[in-house]
């Protein structure tokens, strides 16, 4: 354990109480997961399918340090480089594990959880990429019940070829007229029957937020790169901050299970061999150019199915629009809802995205427009006392970012300001990861504010459209027709 990961014995009483509770919550959820796996396997037993069913259980990465040194009540703060205040989290300790929290334990638990490996998720040291793979197939693995172990190298990309092989299926070369790419993975089915079977593959590159590694024939090189992620991590974790300064460490992992002994100085030719192999794989797999920024990589995870535009309209009646696909807010935004009221006391959600962990909502309450924002759980509410008469109205929410961050947010009814607040913090680059998506005319999941309960369908009014104007994408000349586009999603 490095000195910047505080030892348990050096923690104060309050820190121990909080950190223990966070691990208890994690353990509780893991026990719940284990119970559900047991239900699945028990169901296979009840249906008499156990002997002929291959079940694979794996993890997506090593233990995670997104909670930072103090843990977090709301992990979304990590993605925006914010640390929690321990005294504030202690005040909310009874909510940990409940619907009001989106918690993460402190990184001391991540270090302990990855023992004996170094570092954690987001790095290509073994603490980030070496994970369990458990195969259960009583009819296809002779020593399955006895808990046999296989030492052969494998990777996540080997899972699909293995399943195809086990099912006796050929990989199709064309699907729906589209020629399929080759698979890099290889089947490990042969190791099920023969513990001493050779590994089907001995070459694999790794890259995560600028951290790089290459495995080749039992050897592994790993860089000491520390990307632009959490500031506290950038400051404390020992390593390089520039790609040109990266040091490549060499380990013979066939004999050195936990990357303990760096052999780079003894085998410089092996370092060059594996480093060159990494560059070749990086080029072949479209890894380049390198980017070690968390936000830069996060927003590029998957392509936007709808082109970004300055002015985008969404209409009710279709599938929810995932929050990742909304146009970027940039230095500011304007959301304009076209609403038709049939009564003077309409109520319910006009539009909502996210929930009380992070999100925003436009609503009507007794005919009065309200706007709710939750930035990493902190509330900002704009409540108008203007009651809407029956008829058509435009309800708008506008945010203008100040150069130093944050800025005024205002609520309008038919172009007249009716409420205003000041946001101290900038908006998140993404409201949530895996949230409910944009909803029109109702909400889903958890609410953005405590004043309503989803599904909170709009009554006494209808939503005709909701426009999102992203000022960062505003054309220089709005009169130029080929620059100003209105995209509609129904």
C-alpha atoms as one frame of an Amber mdcrd trajectory, in Angstrom:
protein
   0.000   0.000   0.000   1.421   3.393  -1.003   1.491   6.131   1.660  -1.180
   8.174  -0.136  -3.721   5.390   0.511  -4.386   5.931   4.212  -4.106   2.814
   6.357  -7.073   1.710   8.466  -5.097   2.195  11.672  -4.467   5.834  10.731
  -8.123   6.719  10.171 -10.120   8.652  12.736 -13.215   7.241  14.424 -15.682
   9.036  12.138 -13.821   7.946   9.024 -13.795   4.327  10.184 -17.517   4.398
  10.949 -18.325   5.868   7.534 -15.914   3.702   5.544 -17.101   0.549   7.296
 -20.708   1.395   6.469 -19.791   1.945   2.811 -18.155  -1.479   2.607 -21.134
  -3.033   4.400 -23.422  -1.611   1.708 -21.147  -2.970  -1.022 -21.070  -6.365
   0.682 -24.854  -6.318   0.967 -25.322  -5.662  -2.735 -22.766  -8.342  -3.588
 -24.626 -10.809  -1.370 -27.848  -9.856  -3.158 -26.167 -10.469  -6.527 -24.906
 -13.819  -5.298 -28.424 -14.782  -4.235 -29.800 -13.942  -7.697 -27.115 -16.055
  -9.355 -28.161 -18.836  -7.017 -31.784 -18.426  -8.129 -30.723 -18.684 -11.768
 -28.668 -21.812 -11.193 -31.431 -23.291  -9.042 -33.896 -22.663 -11.855 -31.666
 -24.566 -14.268 -31.599 -27.438 -11.772 -35.398 -27.419 -11.476 -35.781 -27.547
 -15.262 -33.225 -30.333 -15.619 -30.967 -28.154 -17.792 -27.887 -27.932 -15.592
 -25.812 -30.613 -17.326 -26.252 -29.028 -20.757 -25.952 -25.336 -19.832 -22.700
 -23.376 -19.918 -22.756 -20.446 -17.508 -19.925 -17.904 -17.538 -19.458 -15.383
 -14.732 -16.958 -12.563 -15.097 -16.243  -9.035 -13.892 -15.799  -6.037 -16.153
 -12.747  -4.674 -14.302 -10.858  -4.728 -11.054 -12.107  -2.928  -7.951 -13.035
   0.696  -8.554 -11.581   3.839  -6.963 -14.172   6.333  -8.197 -15.002   7.160
  -4.593 -11.654   8.909  -4.170  -9.899   9.043  -0.804 -13.077   9.740   1.222
 -15.746   7.782  -0.617 -18.741   9.477  -2.195 -22.456   9.761  -1.512 -22.959
  10.539  -5.198 -20.463   8.952  -7.601 -21.427  11.413 -10.349 -19.230  13.896
  -8.502 -16.197  11.809  -9.437 -16.873  12.302 -13.135 -16.622  16.040 -12.532
 -13.555  15.905 -10.312 -15.247  16.660  -7.013 -14.413  15.234  -3.602 -17.046
  14.655  -0.927 -16.945  16.201   2.513 -16.783  13.420   5.099 -18.880  15.344
   7.641 -21.664  15.809   5.069 -21.590  12.129   4.077 -21.716  11.151   7.756
 -24.874  13.249   8.100 -26.417  11.120   5.337 -24.994   7.791   6.496 -28.415
   6.201   7.053 -29.282   6.821   3.381 -26.272   4.879   2.058 -27.493   1.957
  -0.015 -30.965   3.442  -0.425 -32.656   5.222  -3.350 -31.310   8.623  -2.277
 -27.676   7.585  -2.671 -25.452   6.753  -5.610 -22.559   5.861  -3.416 -19.039
   4.603  -3.847 -16.649   3.378  -1.171 -13.218   5.092  -0.669 -10.208   3.985
  -2.652  -8.635   2.253   0.346 -11.207  -0.512  -0.165 -10.330  -0.661  -3.865
  -6.676  -1.156  -2.998  -7.591  -3.859  -0.493 -10.037  -5.487  -2.889  -7.396
  -5.778  -5.615  -4.719  -7.289  -3.382  -2.132  -8.429  -4.461  -2.438  -6.401
  -7.670  -1.461  -2.778  -8.196  -3.920   0.073  -8.694  -7.500  -0.338  -9.914
 -10.102   0.201 -12.605  -9.123   2.746 -15.296  -5.524   1.507 -15.317  -3.946
  -1.376 -17.220  -2.001  -2.668 -14.248  -3.357  -6.033 -13.181  -5.422  -4.329
 -10.483  -7.490  -2.860 -13.290  -7.659  -5.687 -15.820  -7.142  -9.065 -14.114
 -10.565 -10.407 -13.161 -12.207 -13.758 -12.393 -13.785 -15.901 -15.099 -15.854
 -18.779 -13.746 -17.241 -21.436 -16.075 -20.000 -23.813 -14.938 -20.913 -26.652
 -17.282 -21.245 -30.000 -15.489 -21.806 -31.844 -18.760 -18.851 -30.254 -20.517
 -16.196 -29.663 -17.852 -14.978 -32.886 -16.179 -13.719 -31.252 -12.980 -16.384
 -28.535 -12.745 -17.819 -29.754  -9.439 -14.348 -30.067  -7.897 -13.547 -26.478
  -8.788 -10.804 -27.023 -11.335  -8.486 -24.150 -12.215  -7.190 -23.213 -15.671
  -4.006 -21.122 -15.927  -4.238 -20.303 -19.637  -4.387 -16.661 -20.714  -7.768
 -15.440 -21.944  -9.512 -12.122 -22.467 -13.077 -10.819 -22.723 -12.889 -11.025
 -26.523 -12.510 -14.810 -26.202 -15.981 -15.268 -24.690 -17.990 -15.058 -27.928
 -15.789 -17.528 -29.871 -15.986 -19.890 -26.902 -19.792 -19.784 -26.793 -20.046
 -20.339 -30.551 -17.645 -23.265 -30.256 -19.556 -24.789 -27.329 -22.842 -24.491
 -29.224 -21.335 -25.958 -32.393 -22.094 -22.854 -34.415 -20.052 -21.296 -37.186
 -19.544 -17.559 -37.043 -21.518 -16.017 -39.921 -19.434 -14.061 -42.395 -22.436
 -11.963 -43.493 -25.413 -10.775 -41.393 -28.336  -9.005 -43.093 -26.121  -8.337
 -46.088 -23.341  -6.788 -44.003 -19.915  -8.420 -44.155 -18.765  -9.083 -40.596
 -15.403  -8.072 -39.203 -12.980 -10.747 -38.107 -12.926 -11.708 -34.433  -9.681
 -11.174 -32.539 -10.712 -13.616 -29.838 -10.236 -17.382 -29.840 -12.186 -20.228
 -28.256 -10.910 -21.513 -24.924 -13.231 -24.524 -25.112 -10.270 -26.900 -25.398
  -9.105 -25.947 -21.902 -12.408 -27.115 -20.406 -11.621 -30.767 -21.065  -7.830
 -30.512 -20.770  -6.334 -28.352 -18.001  -2.952 -28.587 -19.744  -4.174 -27.565
 -23.198  -2.190 -24.717 -24.744  -3.694 -21.244 -24.571  -5.349 -20.501 -27.925
  -3.974 -16.976 -27.910  -0.906 -15.304 -26.429  -1.170 -11.680 -27.599  -3.398
  -8.885 -26.262  -3.109  -5.097 -26.042  -4.705  -2.921 -23.337  -5.454   0.818
 -23.225  -7.537   2.728 -20.695  -7.526   6.522 -20.479  -3.912   6.626 -21.610
  -2.709   3.742 -19.427  -1.210   1.129 -21.755  -0.102  -2.477 -21.540   0.799
  -5.371 -23.821   0.696  -9.096 -23.064   2.786 -11.386 -25.259   3.786 -15.006
 -24.633   3.656 -14.780 -20.837   5.288 -11.345 -20.636   3.573  -8.006 -19.969
   4.695  -4.414 -20.249   2.717  -1.681 -18.481   3.194   2.076 -18.600   3.245
   4.273 -15.521   0.955   6.809 -17.199  -1.505   8.686 -14.987  -4.153  10.376
 -17.110  -6.153  13.553 -16.565  -8.862  12.025 -14.395  -9.331  12.908 -10.730
  -7.076  15.815  -9.713  -6.274  14.150  -6.399  -5.271  10.967  -8.248  -3.232
  12.959 -10.758  -1.379  14.623  -7.891  -0.763  11.570  -5.690  -0.381   8.500
  -7.918   3.250   8.073  -8.899   3.793   8.068 -12.652   4.078   9.996 -15.889
   1.648  12.711 -17.013   2.919  12.920 -20.595   2.919  10.088 -23.125   6.437
  10.932 -24.266   7.668  10.502 -20.683   5.946   7.170 -20.026   8.073   4.436
 -18.491   7.342   0.870 -19.648   7.707  -1.676 -16.834   8.302  -5.335 -17.741
   6.952  -8.366 -15.907   7.139 -12.081 -16.601   3.566 -12.679 -15.478   3.741
 -16.426 -16.130   6.066 -16.501 -13.114   5.181 -13.177 -11.453   1.433 -13.306
 -10.764   1.102  -9.786  -9.333   3.578  -7.657 -11.321   5.986  -7.449  -8.402
   9.408  -7.590 -10.101  10.140  -5.072 -12.865  12.637  -6.663 -15.280  12.832
  -3.733 -17.703  16.438  -2.868 -16.880  17.500  -6.513 -17.208  15.626  -7.237
 -20.435  15.510  -3.991 -22.452  15.152  -5.924 -25.723  11.982  -7.564 -24.402
  10.579  -4.143 -23.495  11.195  -2.927 -27.046   9.559  -6.066 -28.477   6.378
  -5.686 -26.441   6.235  -1.902 -26.783   6.471  -2.178 -30.569   3.783  -4.867
 -30.497   1.525  -2.483 -28.566   1.900   0.261 -31.173   1.090  -2.222 -33.932
  -2.066  -3.360 -32.114  -3.050   0.234 -31.284  -2.888   1.166 -34.941  -4.826
  -1.912 -36.035  -7.568  -1.342 -33.460  -8.078   2.403 -34.007  -6.746   3.353
 -30.563  -4.807   6.324 -31.929  -4.586   9.225 -31.375  -4.181   8.742 -27.650
  -6.441  10.673 -25.292  -6.071  10.418 -21.502  -8.877  12.796 -20.497 -11.868
  11.288 -18.727 -14.481  13.598 -20.218 -12.990  13.425 -23.688 -13.133   9.644
 -23.668 -16.550   9.437 -22.006 -18.365  11.564 -24.566 -16.802   9.500 -27.389
 -17.863   6.086 -26.077 -20.535   5.612 -28.717 -21.587   7.523 -31.788 -24.593
   9.849 -31.657 -27.382   8.310 -33.781 -28.833  11.799 -34.328 -26.429  14.483
 -35.591 -25.810  17.280 -33.144 -27.463  20.563 -33.976 -27.942  23.989 -32.496
 -31.731  23.628 -32.489 -33.268  20.189 -31.931 -36.947  19.395 -31.383 -38.271
  16.327 -29.582 -41.905  15.260 -29.793 -43.853  12.855 -27.578 -44.973   9.457
 -28.777 -41.686   7.724 -29.525 -39.102   5.849 -27.526 -37.275   7.784 -24.784
 -34.151   9.567 -25.966 -31.098   8.421 -24.026 -29.381  11.236 -22.188 -26.092
  10.435 -23.882 -27.655  11.382 -27.218 -28.873  14.850 -26.284 -26.976  17.716
 -27.928 -24.174  19.180 -25.807 -25.118  22.044 -23.527 -21.755  23.827 -23.918
 -21.675  27.365 -22.448 -25.431  27.432 -22.107 -28.758  26.139 -23.309 -32.405
  27.014 -23.778 -35.175  24.431 -23.389 -38.513  25.553 -24.884 -41.671  23.534
 -24.275 -44.721  24.111 -26.479 -47.644  23.255 -24.185 -51.381  23.391 -24.740
 -53.458  23.764 -21.554 -57.091  22.679 -21.423 -57.615  23.782 -17.813 -56.154
  26.370 -15.463 -54.873  23.824 -12.955 -52.826  21.497 -15.175 -50.253  19.407
 -13.358 -47.507  16.875 -14.050 -44.209  16.538 -15.867 -43.631  18.397 -19.122
 -40.088  17.055 -19.604 -37.574  15.358 -17.336 -34.100  13.856 -17.537 -32.281
  12.021 -14.765 -33.365  12.016 -11.134 -32.545  13.471  -7.733 -28.962  12.256
  -7.960 -28.455  14.439 -11.039 -31.104  15.712 -13.441 -33.615  18.366 -14.408
 -37.383  18.581 -14.808 -39.994  21.008 -16.115 -43.387  20.568 -14.449 -46.759
  22.148 -13.862 -48.211  22.278 -10.363 -51.709  23.721 -10.069 -51.195  25.391
 -13.429 -47.945  27.038 -12.289 -44.660  26.224 -14.103 -41.823  24.856 -11.990
 -38.253  23.894 -12.903 -36.077  21.587 -10.803 -32.352  20.936 -11.162 -30.212
  18.569  -9.141 -26.483  19.032  -9.722 -24.781  16.025  -8.106 -27.692  15.941
  -5.658 -27.659  19.664  -4.743 -31.124  21.220  -5.334 -32.018  24.318  -7.334
 -35.744  24.987  -7.704 -37.481  27.703  -9.710 -41.167  28.015  -8.847 -43.410
  30.496 -10.618 -46.599  31.886  -9.106 -47.958  32.626 -12.579 -50.954  30.396
 -13.321 -51.360  29.407 -16.966 -54.733  30.154 -18.559 -56.270  27.588 -20.914
 -54.628  27.870 -24.317 -51.191  27.574 -25.891 -48.054  28.589 -23.994 -44.283
  28.465 -24.318 -42.432  27.532 -21.157 -38.683  28.023 -21.395 -35.695  27.293
 -19.175 -32.523  29.210 -20.020 -28.986  28.892 -18.661 -26.110  31.198 -19.566
 -22.696  30.137 -18.348 -20.350  32.715 -16.860 -16.654  32.622 -17.882 -15.707
  31.585 -14.343 -18.335  28.804 -14.292 -21.929  28.513 -13.205 -24.348  31.256
 -14.091 -27.959  32.438 -13.989 -30.807  30.110 -14.870 -34.204  31.608 -15.645
 -37.732  30.312 -16.172 -39.944  32.020 -18.766 -43.631  31.866 -19.643 -44.482
  33.247 -23.084 -41.159  35.161 -23.204 -41.714  36.759 -19.788 -39.299  35.836
 -16.942 -41.141  34.353 -13.967 -38.365  32.897 -11.785 -34.572  33.029 -11.552
 -31.719  31.397  -9.622 -27.932  31.350  -9.726 -26.079  28.091 -10.305 -22.741
  28.193  -8.518 -21.474  25.078 -10.297 -21.167  24.224 -13.952 -23.591  21.756
 -15.446 -22.408  18.152 -15.785 -21.062  17.051 -19.161 -23.522  14.157 -18.848
 -26.444  14.206 -16.466 -26.252  10.496 -15.666 -24.753   7.244 -16.854 -27.461
   4.719 -17.599 -30.355   6.848 -16.375 -33.968   6.911 -17.511 -33.418   9.141
 -20.554 -35.463  12.134 -21.690 -39.188  11.795 -20.949 -41.948  14.000 -22.347
 -45.353  14.288 -20.702 -44.353  12.040 -17.793 -41.364  10.925 -15.729 -39.994
   7.469 -14.940 -37.824   5.889 -12.285 -36.854   8.179  -9.415 -38.037  11.814
  -9.410 -35.820  14.855  -9.896 -37.514  16.601  -6.945 -39.225  15.323  -3.813
 -42.432  17.212  -4.677 -43.742  14.576  -7.085 -43.757  10.834  -7.655 -43.280
   9.232 -11.104 -44.875   8.332 -13.431 -46.390  11.826 -12.845 -48.300  11.984
 -16.126 -49.221  15.452 -17.365 -52.937  16.137 -16.955 -54.928  19.130 -18.086
 -52.306  19.877 -20.730 -50.424  18.302 -23.634 -46.807  18.631 -24.773 -46.510
  19.326 -28.476 -42.725  19.593 -28.598 -39.653  20.344 -26.532 -36.815  22.238
 -28.240 -33.239  22.080 -26.977 -30.987  24.881 -28.195 -27.296  24.324 -27.528
 -25.568  27.670 -27.639 -22.141  26.109 -28.112 -23.328  24.951 -31.544 -25.032
  28.175 -32.546 -24.146  29.086 -36.156 -22.334  32.348 -36.756 -25.091  33.456
 -39.158 -28.550  32.116 -38.374 -29.852  33.527 -41.654 -27.617  31.137 -43.549
 -30.076  28.341 -44.279 -27.493  25.596 -44.725 -26.072  26.247 -41.247 -29.328
  26.407 -39.309 -30.986  23.005 -39.102 -34.035  21.903 -37.141 -33.949  18.197
 -36.340 -37.073  16.417 -35.187 -37.287  13.202 -33.209 -40.711  11.646 -32.897
